[in-house]
């Protein structure tokens, strides 16, 4: 039986640390594994110690090239998706390689934005992204851009029950 606590480890394609934090396993369904991070969780962000000030829920899909972070107010992004390699599990630790591209939906306007295309291009060259990685990352970004804008689940409301479990 899986542990209640999951360690979420994001690196960049070259192996450098990006994010690392413990999360509580909330559920596993056909979409993936839902984990929650509460306010006050000690984490590492870009190699530096940090403490989460705003709780969130992360959906780690079973085989997709993205992860989805669902946020309560006052965060300006209601949904923030990292384009990433498919998750690789080692016991209760999940390893995810962040591929720089992000797709988010603003809470106030519903505007969907593709972000960090410049960082993706820079790292594509510097880190040597393979053709497959470039193709899959761009395809994932396009699918996310559409899904965040058209009301597709899990981006419409499915996440709300899990987010309510971590918001105090």
PDB file of C-alpha atoms in Angstrom:
ATOM      1  CA  UNK A   1       0.000   0.000   0.000  1.00  0.00           C
ATOM      2  CA  UNK A   2       1.427   3.428  -0.949  1.00  0.00           C
ATOM      3  CA  UNK A   3       2.495   5.809   1.767  1.00  0.00           C
ATOM      4  CA  UNK A   4       0.308   8.780   2.634  1.00  0.00           C
ATOM      5  CA  UNK A   5       3.306  11.077   1.988  1.00  0.00           C
ATOM      6  CA  UNK A   6       4.815  11.488  -1.476  1.00  0.00           C
ATOM      7  CA  UNK A   7       8.091  13.254  -2.191  1.00  0.00           C
ATOM      8  CA  UNK A   8       7.790  15.362  -5.344  1.00  0.00           C
ATOM      9  CA  UNK A   9      11.148  16.026  -7.037  1.00  0.00           C
ATOM     10  CA  UNK A  10      11.378  18.256 -10.095  1.00  0.00           C
ATOM     11  CA  UNK A  11      14.690  18.676 -11.890  1.00  0.00           C
ATOM     12  CA  UNK A  12      15.659  20.435 -15.073  1.00  0.00           C
ATOM     13  CA  UNK A  13      16.689  18.383 -18.119  1.00  0.00           C
ATOM     14  CA  UNK A  14      20.383  18.734 -17.195  1.00  0.00           C
ATOM     15  CA  UNK A  15      19.686  17.222 -13.756  1.00  0.00           C
ATOM     16  CA  UNK A  16      19.876  20.427 -11.704  1.00  0.00           C
ATOM     17  CA  UNK A  17      17.459  20.781  -8.812  1.00  0.00           C
ATOM     18  CA  UNK A  18      14.271  22.700  -9.471  1.00  0.00           C
ATOM     19  CA  UNK A  19      11.636  21.898  -6.803  1.00  0.00           C
ATOM     20  CA  UNK A  20      11.469  19.313  -4.023  1.00  0.00           C
ATOM     21  CA  UNK A  21       8.698  18.988  -1.452  1.00  0.00           C
ATOM     22  CA  UNK A  22       6.610  16.507   0.514  1.00  0.00           C
ATOM     23  CA  UNK A  23       2.927  16.217  -0.339  1.00  0.00           C
ATOM     24  CA  UNK A  24       0.003  14.249   1.023  1.00  0.00           C
ATOM     25  CA  UNK A  25      -1.449  11.627  -1.321  1.00  0.00           C
ATOM     26  CA  UNK A  26      -5.123  12.528  -1.686  1.00  0.00           C
ATOM     27  CA  UNK A  27      -6.362  10.133  -4.353  1.00  0.00           C
ATOM     28  CA  UNK A  28      -5.459   8.115  -7.393  1.00  0.00           C
ATOM     29  CA  UNK A  29      -7.866   7.857 -10.285  1.00  0.00           C
ATOM     30  CA  UNK A  30      -7.871   7.456 -14.058  1.00  0.00           C
ATOM     31  CA  UNK A  31      -6.339  10.951 -14.402  1.00  0.00           C
ATOM     32  CA  UNK A  32      -3.357  10.264 -12.167  1.00  0.00           C
ATOM     33  CA  UNK A  33      -2.219  10.814  -8.599  1.00  0.00           C
ATOM     34  CA  UNK A  34      -3.588  13.829  -6.727  1.00  0.00           C
ATOM     35  CA  UNK A  35      -1.349  15.215  -3.973  1.00  0.00           C
ATOM     36  CA  UNK A  36      -1.855  18.175  -1.674  1.00  0.00           C
ATOM     37  CA  UNK A  37       0.575  20.663  -0.181  1.00  0.00           C
ATOM     38  CA  UNK A  38      -0.545  22.675   2.842  1.00  0.00           C
ATOM     39  CA  UNK A  39       0.522  26.126   3.964  1.00  0.00           C
ATOM     40  CA  UNK A  40       3.766  25.928   5.940  1.00  0.00           C
ATOM     41  CA  UNK A  41       5.189  22.952   4.044  1.00  0.00           C
ATOM     42  CA  UNK A  42       8.978  23.153   3.975  1.00  0.00           C
ATOM     43  CA  UNK A  43      10.257  22.847   0.426  1.00  0.00           C
ATOM     44  CA  UNK A  44      13.204  23.576  -1.835  1.00  0.00           C
ATOM     45  CA  UNK A  45      12.792  25.926  -4.784  1.00  0.00           C
ATOM     46  CA  UNK A  46      15.683  26.409  -7.248  1.00  0.00           C
ATOM     47  CA  UNK A  47      17.987  24.810  -4.681  1.00  0.00           C
ATOM     48  CA  UNK A  48      16.992  27.227  -1.898  1.00  0.00           C
ATOM     49  CA  UNK A  49      14.971  26.420   1.235  1.00  0.00           C
ATOM     50  CA  UNK A  50      11.431  27.736   1.085  1.00  0.00           C
ATOM     51  CA  UNK A  51       8.151  27.503   2.967  1.00  0.00           C
ATOM     52  CA  UNK A  52       4.889  27.257   1.047  1.00  0.00           C
ATOM     53  CA  UNK A  53       2.680  30.237   1.863  1.00  0.00           C
ATOM     54  CA  UNK A  54      -0.292  29.216  -0.278  1.00  0.00           C
ATOM     55  CA  UNK A  55      -1.571  25.607  -0.344  1.00  0.00           C
ATOM     56  CA  UNK A  56      -2.106  23.814  -3.645  1.00  0.00           C
ATOM     57  CA  UNK A  57      -3.039  20.496  -5.217  1.00  0.00           C
ATOM     58  CA  UNK A  58      -0.869  18.813  -7.833  1.00  0.00           C
ATOM     59  CA  UNK A  59      -2.161  16.297 -10.359  1.00  0.00           C
ATOM     60  CA  UNK A  60       0.569  13.944 -11.552  1.00  0.00           C
ATOM     61  CA  UNK A  61      -0.857  12.237 -14.645  1.00  0.00           C
ATOM     62  CA  UNK A  62      -0.068   8.574 -15.234  1.00  0.00           C
ATOM     63  CA  UNK A  63       1.560   9.011 -18.646  1.00  0.00           C
ATOM     64  CA  UNK A  64       1.197  12.626 -19.821  1.00  0.00           C
ATOM     65  CA  UNK A  65       3.888  15.211 -20.550  1.00  0.00           C
ATOM     66  CA  UNK A  66       2.656  17.674 -17.900  1.00  0.00           C
ATOM     67  CA  UNK A  67       1.672  18.199 -14.285  1.00  0.00           C
ATOM     68  CA  UNK A  68      -1.165  20.431 -13.118  1.00  0.00           C
ATOM     69  CA  UNK A  69      -1.090  22.687 -10.074  1.00  0.00           C
ATOM     70  CA  UNK A  70      -4.474  23.931  -8.824  1.00  0.00           C
ATOM     71  CA  UNK A  71      -4.419  27.020  -6.625  1.00  0.00           C
ATOM     72  CA  UNK A  72      -6.763  28.878  -4.284  1.00  0.00           C
ATOM     73  CA  UNK A  73      -6.894  32.664  -3.980  1.00  0.00           C
ATOM     74  CA  UNK A  74      -4.886  34.824  -3.541  1.00  0.00           C
ATOM     75  CA  UNK A  75      -2.743  33.145  -6.211  1.00  0.00           C
ATOM     76  CA  UNK A  76      -3.433  34.848  -9.534  1.00  0.00           C
ATOM     77  CA  UNK A  77      -3.232  31.574 -11.475  1.00  0.00           C
ATOM     78  CA  UNK A  78      -6.160  29.252 -10.832  1.00  0.00           C
ATOM     79  CA  UNK A  79      -4.410  26.480 -12.790  1.00  0.00           C
ATOM     80  CA  UNK A  80      -0.697  26.298 -13.605  1.00  0.00           C
ATOM     81  CA  UNK A  81       0.607  23.419 -15.703  1.00  0.00           C
ATOM     82  CA  UNK A  82       4.264  22.558 -16.103  1.00  0.00           C
ATOM     83  CA  UNK A  83       5.135  20.837 -19.357  1.00  0.00           C
ATOM     84  CA  UNK A  84       7.346  17.993 -18.164  1.00  0.00           C
ATOM     85  CA  UNK A  85       8.457  14.482 -18.947  1.00  0.00           C
ATOM     86  CA  UNK A  86       6.062  11.743 -17.815  1.00  0.00           C
ATOM     87  CA  UNK A  87       6.411  11.100 -14.090  1.00  0.00           C
ATOM     88  CA  UNK A  88       8.768   8.339 -12.983  1.00  0.00           C
ATOM     89  CA  UNK A  89       7.966   6.743  -9.629  1.00  0.00           C
ATOM     90  CA  UNK A  90      10.503   5.164  -7.269  1.00  0.00           C
ATOM     91  CA  UNK A  91       8.497   3.974  -4.303  1.00  0.00           C
ATOM     92  CA  UNK A  92       6.864   7.047  -2.770  1.00  0.00           C
ATOM     93  CA  UNK A  93       9.100   9.512  -4.636  1.00  0.00           C
ATOM     94  CA  UNK A  94       8.030  10.898  -7.989  1.00  0.00           C
ATOM     95  CA  UNK A  95      10.663  12.288 -10.350  1.00  0.00           C
ATOM     96  CA  UNK A  96       9.591  14.860 -12.919  1.00  0.00           C
ATOM     97  CA  UNK A  97      11.777  16.724 -15.418  1.00  0.00           C
ATOM     98  CA  UNK A  98      10.509  20.265 -15.949  1.00  0.00           C
ATOM     99  CA  UNK A  99      10.755  21.277 -19.612  1.00  0.00           C
ATOM    100  CA  UNK A 100      10.288  25.005 -19.023  1.00  0.00           C
ATOM    101  CA  UNK A 101       7.061  25.557 -20.989  1.00  0.00           C
ATOM    102  CA  UNK A 102       4.094  26.407 -18.783  1.00  0.00           C
ATOM    103  CA  UNK A 103       0.418  26.922 -19.486  1.00  0.00           C
ATOM    104  CA  UNK A 104      -1.675  28.821 -16.965  1.00  0.00           C
ATOM    105  CA  UNK A 105      -5.179  30.180 -16.540  1.00  0.00           C
ATOM    106  CA  UNK A 106      -5.674  33.464 -14.714  1.00  0.00           C
ATOM    107  CA  UNK A 107      -8.238  33.457 -11.948  1.00  0.00           C
ATOM    108  CA  UNK A 108      -9.673  36.933 -12.591  1.00  0.00           C
ATOM    109  CA  UNK A 109     -10.153  36.818 -16.366  1.00  0.00           C
ATOM    110  CA  UNK A 110      -9.889  33.152 -17.371  1.00  0.00           C
ATOM    111  CA  UNK A 111      -7.098  34.155 -19.777  1.00  0.00           C
ATOM    112  CA  UNK A 112      -4.985  31.146 -20.809  1.00  0.00           C
ATOM    113  CA  UNK A 113      -1.292  31.879 -21.345  1.00  0.00           C
ATOM    114  CA  UNK A 114       1.633  29.934 -22.785  1.00  0.00           C
ATOM    115  CA  UNK A 115       4.685  30.933 -20.779  1.00  0.00           C
ATOM    116  CA  UNK A 116       8.471  30.619 -20.867  1.00  0.00           C
ATOM    117  CA  UNK A 117       8.880  29.865 -24.565  1.00  0.00           C
ATOM    118  CA  UNK A 118      12.198  31.752 -24.433  1.00  0.00           C
ATOM    119  CA  UNK A 119      13.463  29.576 -21.577  1.00  0.00           C
ATOM    120  CA  UNK A 120      12.385  26.460 -23.481  1.00  0.00           C
ATOM    121  CA  UNK A 121      14.365  27.546 -26.558  1.00  0.00           C
ATOM    122  CA  UNK A 122      17.404  28.464 -24.469  1.00  0.00           C
ATOM    123  CA  UNK A 123      17.403  25.136 -22.613  1.00  0.00           C
ATOM    124  CA  UNK A 124      16.585  23.165 -25.776  1.00  0.00           C
ATOM    125  CA  UNK A 125      19.987  24.215 -27.088  1.00  0.00           C
ATOM    126  CA  UNK A 126      21.952  24.372 -23.817  1.00  0.00           C
ATOM    127  CA  UNK A 127      20.677  21.047 -22.423  1.00  0.00           C
ATOM    128  CA  UNK A 128      20.356  19.237 -25.754  1.00  0.00           C
ATOM    129  CA  UNK A 129      16.666  18.352 -25.765  1.00  0.00           C
ATOM    130  CA  UNK A 130      16.098  15.442 -28.131  1.00  0.00           C
ATOM    131  CA  UNK A 131      13.751  15.803 -31.089  1.00  0.00           C
ATOM    132  CA  UNK A 132      11.249  13.580 -29.259  1.00  0.00           C
ATOM    133  CA  UNK A 133      11.338  15.817 -26.172  1.00  0.00           C
ATOM    134  CA  UNK A 134      10.788  18.948 -28.279  1.00  0.00           C
ATOM    135  CA  UNK A 135       7.906  17.331 -30.192  1.00  0.00           C
ATOM    136  CA  UNK A 136       6.198  15.964 -27.064  1.00  0.00           C
ATOM    137  CA  UNK A 137       6.658  19.212 -25.099  1.00  0.00           C
ATOM    138  CA  UNK A 138       5.170  21.347 -27.865  1.00  0.00           C
ATOM    139  CA  UNK A 139       2.271  18.916 -28.343  1.00  0.00           C
ATOM    140  CA  UNK A 140       1.552  18.908 -24.595  1.00  0.00           C
ATOM    141  CA  UNK A 141       1.601  22.716 -24.479  1.00  0.00           C
ATOM    142  CA  UNK A 142      -0.894  22.919 -27.371  1.00  0.00           C
ATOM    143  CA  UNK A 143      -3.231  20.361 -25.752  1.00  0.00           C
ATOM    144  CA  UNK A 144      -3.066  22.144 -22.388  1.00  0.00           C
ATOM    145  CA  UNK A 145      -3.711  25.541 -23.967  1.00  0.00           C
ATOM    146  CA  UNK A 146      -6.897  24.180 -25.534  1.00  0.00           C
ATOM    147  CA  UNK A 147      -8.028  22.213 -22.454  1.00  0.00           C
ATOM    148  CA  UNK A 148      -7.571  25.115 -20.028  1.00  0.00           C
ATOM    149  CA  UNK A 149      -9.656  27.299 -22.294  1.00  0.00           C
ATOM    150  CA  UNK A 150     -12.532  25.020 -23.249  1.00  0.00           C
ATOM    151  CA  UNK A 151     -13.681  23.709 -19.876  1.00  0.00           C
ATOM    152  CA  UNK A 152     -12.179  20.239 -20.205  1.00  0.00           C
ATOM    153  CA  UNK A 153     -11.650  18.228 -17.051  1.00  0.00           C
ATOM    154  CA  UNK A 154      -9.726  18.076 -14.848  1.00  0.00           C
ATOM    155  CA  UNK A 155      -9.273  21.818 -15.426  1.00  0.00           C
ATOM    156  CA  UNK A 156     -12.924  22.869 -15.049  1.00  0.00           C
ATOM    157  CA  UNK A 157     -14.007  21.718 -11.592  1.00  0.00           C
ATOM    158  CA  UNK A 158     -12.797  18.162 -10.842  1.00  0.00           C
ATOM    159  CA  UNK A 159      -9.874  19.516  -8.831  1.00  0.00           C
ATOM    160  CA  UNK A 160     -12.029  21.568  -6.429  1.00  0.00           C
ATOM    161  CA  UNK A 161     -12.825  18.699  -4.061  1.00  0.00           C
ATOM    162  CA  UNK A 162      -9.104  17.931  -3.664  1.00  0.00           C
ATOM    163  CA  UNK A 163      -8.173  21.593  -3.247  1.00  0.00           C
ATOM    164  CA  UNK A 164     -10.736  21.937  -0.446  1.00  0.00           C
ATOM    165  CA  UNK A 165      -8.852  19.182   1.431  1.00  0.00           C
ATOM    166  CA  UNK A 166      -5.678  21.324   1.718  1.00  0.00           C
ATOM    167  CA  UNK A 167      -7.048  24.860   2.122  1.00  0.00           C
ATOM    168  CA  UNK A 168      -7.327  25.865   5.765  1.00  0.00           C
TER     169      UNK A 168
END
